[in-house]
Coordinates of C-alpha atoms and ligand atoms in Angstrom, one line a residue:
M1 CA -11.0 9.6 34.9
H2 CA -11.6 11.6 31.8
E3 CA -9.7 9.1 29.7
Q4 CA -12.8 6.9 29.9
R5 CA -14.7 9.4 27.8
A6 CA -12.8 8.3 24.7
P7 CA -14.2 9.6 21.5
T8 CA -17.3 7.5 20.6
R9 CA -18.4 9.5 17.5
N10 CA -15.2 8.5 15.6
T11 CA -16.6 5.0 15.3
L12 CA -19.6 6.4 13.5
S13 CA -18.5 5.3 10.1
A14 CA -18.1 1.7 11.3
L15 CA -21.7 1.8 12.4
L16 CA -23.3 3.7 9.5
G17 CA -24.6 2.0 6.5
C18 CA -26.4 3.4 3.5
P19 CA -30.1 2.9 4.0
R20 CA -30.5 2.0 0.3
C21 CA -27.6 -0.4 -0.5
H22 CA -26.3 -1.1 3.1
T23 CA -22.7 -0.4 2.1
R24 CA -20.7 1.2 4.9
L25 CA -20.5 4.9 4.4
A26 CA -17.0 6.3 3.6
L27 CA -15.5 9.1 5.6
T28 CA -14.8 11.9 3.1
H29 CA -12.7 15.0 3.6
D30 CA -13.7 18.2 1.8
L31 CA -12.5 21.7 1.6
Q32 CA -14.7 24.8 1.0
H33 CA -12.8 28.1 0.8
T34 CA -10.3 27.6 3.7
T35 CA -12.6 25.4 5.9
H36 CA -11.9 21.7 6.2
F37 CA -14.8 19.5 7.0
T38 CA -15.8 15.8 6.8
Y39 CA -18.9 13.9 6.1
F40 CA -19.9 10.3 5.4
R41 CA -20.9 9.3 1.9
C42 CA -22.2 6.3 0.1
E43 CA -19.7 5.2 -2.5
F44 CA -22.5 4.3 -4.9
G45 CA -23.9 7.8 -4.9
H46 CA -27.0 7.3 -2.7
G47 CA -26.2 10.4 -0.6
R48 CA -24.2 11.7 2.3
L49 CA -24.6 12.2 6.0
T50 CA -23.0 15.3 7.7
P51 CA -22.6 15.2 11.5
F52 CA -24.0 18.4 13.0
F53 CA -20.6 19.9 14.0
Q54 CA -19.3 19.3 10.5
F55 CA -22.4 20.9 9.1
L56 CA -21.7 24.0 11.2
L57 CA -18.1 24.0 10.0
E58 CA -19.2 23.7 6.4
K59 CA -21.5 26.7 6.8
N60 CA -18.7 28.6 8.5
F61 CA -20.8 28.9 11.7
V62 CA -17.9 27.6 13.7
R63 CA -14.4 29.0 14.1
P64 CA -11.3 28.4 16.3
V65 CA -11.2 30.4 19.5
T66 CA -8.9 33.5 19.6
G67 CA -6.1 33.7 22.2
A68 CA -8.1 36.3 24.2
E69 CA -11.3 34.1 24.3
L70 CA -9.3 31.1 25.3
A71 CA -7.6 33.0 28.1
A72 CA -11.0 34.2 29.4
L73 CA -12.5 30.8 29.2
K74 CA -9.5 29.1 30.9
A75 CA -10.0 31.4 33.9
K76 CA -13.4 29.9 34.5
V77 CA -13.5 26.4 33.0
K78 CA -10.9 23.6 33.1
F79 CA -12.4 21.0 30.7
V80 CA -14.6 21.3 27.7
Q81 CA -15.7 18.6 25.3
C82 CA -14.4 18.4 21.7
S83 CA -17.3 19.5 19.5
N84 CA -16.3 17.1 16.8
C85 CA -15.7 13.8 18.6
G86 CA -16.7 14.4 22.2
A87 CA -13.3 13.8 23.8
P88 CA -12.4 15.9 26.8
L89 CA -10.1 18.9 26.2
D90 CA -7.9 20.3 28.9
L91 CA -8.0 24.0 28.3
A92 CA -4.7 24.5 30.3
H93 CA -2.7 22.3 28.0
D94 CA -4.6 21.6 24.8
S95 CA -5.3 24.0 21.9
A96 CA -6.7 21.2 19.7
C97 CA -8.3 17.8 20.3
R98 CA -5.7 15.1 21.1
Y99 CA -8.0 12.5 19.4
C100 CA -9.3 14.0 16.2
G101 CA -7.1 17.1 15.8
S102 CA -10.0 19.6 15.7
P103 CA -9.0 23.0 17.1
I104 CA -11.0 24.3 20.1
S105 CA -13.9 26.0 18.4
I106 CA -16.8 28.2 19.1
L107 CA -19.8 29.3 17.3
D108 CA -18.8 32.3 15.2
P109 CA -21.1 35.2 16.4
D110 CA -20.5 37.1 13.1
A111 CA -21.7 34.3 10.9
V112 CA -24.6 33.6 13.2
A113 CA -25.6 37.4 13.3
K114 CA -25.3 37.5 9.5
T115 CA -27.7 34.5 9.1
V116 CA -30.0 35.9 11.7
A117 CA -30.1 39.2 9.9
Q118 CA -30.9 37.4 6.7
L119 CA -33.8 35.8 8.5
G120 CA -35.1 39.3 9.2
Q121 CA -34.3 39.2 13.0
A122 CA -31.2 41.3 13.3
Q123 CA -29.9 41.3 16.8
A124 CA -26.9 43.7 17.4
R125 CA -26.2 41.8 20.7
L126 CA -24.8 38.9 18.7
N127 CA -21.7 40.9 17.7
T128 CA -19.5 39.7 20.5
V129 CA -19.1 36.4 22.3
D130 CA -20.3 36.8 25.8
V131 CA -17.6 34.7 27.5
D132 CA -19.2 35.0 30.9
K133 CA -22.5 33.7 29.7
L134 CA -20.7 30.9 27.7
A135 CA -18.7 29.9 30.8
D136 CA -21.9 30.0 33.0
A137 CA -23.6 27.7 30.5
L138 CA -20.7 25.3 30.6
M139 CA -20.2 25.3 34.3
T140 CA -23.5 23.9 35.4
P141 CA -22.7 21.7 38.4
A142 CA -23.3 18.0 37.7
P143 CA -25.4 16.5 40.5
A144 CA -24.9 13.0 39.1
D145 CA -21.1 13.2 39.4
A146 CA -19.9 14.7 42.7
M147 CA -16.3 14.0 41.9
S148 CA -16.3 16.4 38.9
P149 CA -16.3 20.1 39.8
Y150 CA -18.0 21.0 36.5
R151 CA -20.0 19.2 33.9
I152 CA -17.8 18.9 30.8
G153 CA -19.4 21.2 28.3
D154 CA -19.3 21.6 24.6
L155 CA -18.3 25.1 23.5
V156 CA -20.3 25.0 20.3
M157 CA -23.4 23.6 21.9
G158 CA -22.9 26.0 24.8
G159 CA -22.7 28.9 22.3
L160 CA -25.9 27.7 20.6
A161 CA -27.7 27.7 23.9
V162 CA -26.5 31.3 24.5
V163 CA -27.6 32.4 21.0
A164 CA -31.0 30.6 21.5
A165 CA -31.5 32.4 24.8
L166 CA -30.8 35.8 23.1
L167 CA -33.2 35.1 20.3
V168 CA -36.2 34.3 22.5
R169 CA -35.6 37.2 24.9
Ligands
ZN1 ZN1 -25.8 3.4 -1.1
ZN2 ZN1 -12.0 15.6 18.9

């Protein structure tokens, strides 16, 4: 059933054209410190487009889950969505996306806390990932799909929701 949710965002480059010269944007791999990320760029130098997840990677806002975090998540959630390409990940068997190779990643609370502190809104509560809250955010029952026990969630987007909830409290 989940096979049908094949990655759709990987076909992005086939659809994206430069708004100025209409050339197809080229998928580009880049490396900053130790972080690999990708973006799409016009080969004639008209600019680049960075998908949101890749932007978070580039800014070091996202990191792979630790073994302990993965174990805690597994106890509550079976499937999550690849934050890069949207493919389903089976937490019991996969440690990386089978389609695009991205590791199972979460929002890095330290990087987020640092940025928030720089914005003058330091929140000590951001020091640890609240796995319970993250799992709750991911496990919202899907009324439209009674066959699926849980809506497939995206760990990074789920993490963003948790952070946003902390900030407005
Ligand atoms: Zn161009
Ligand atoms: Zn993927």
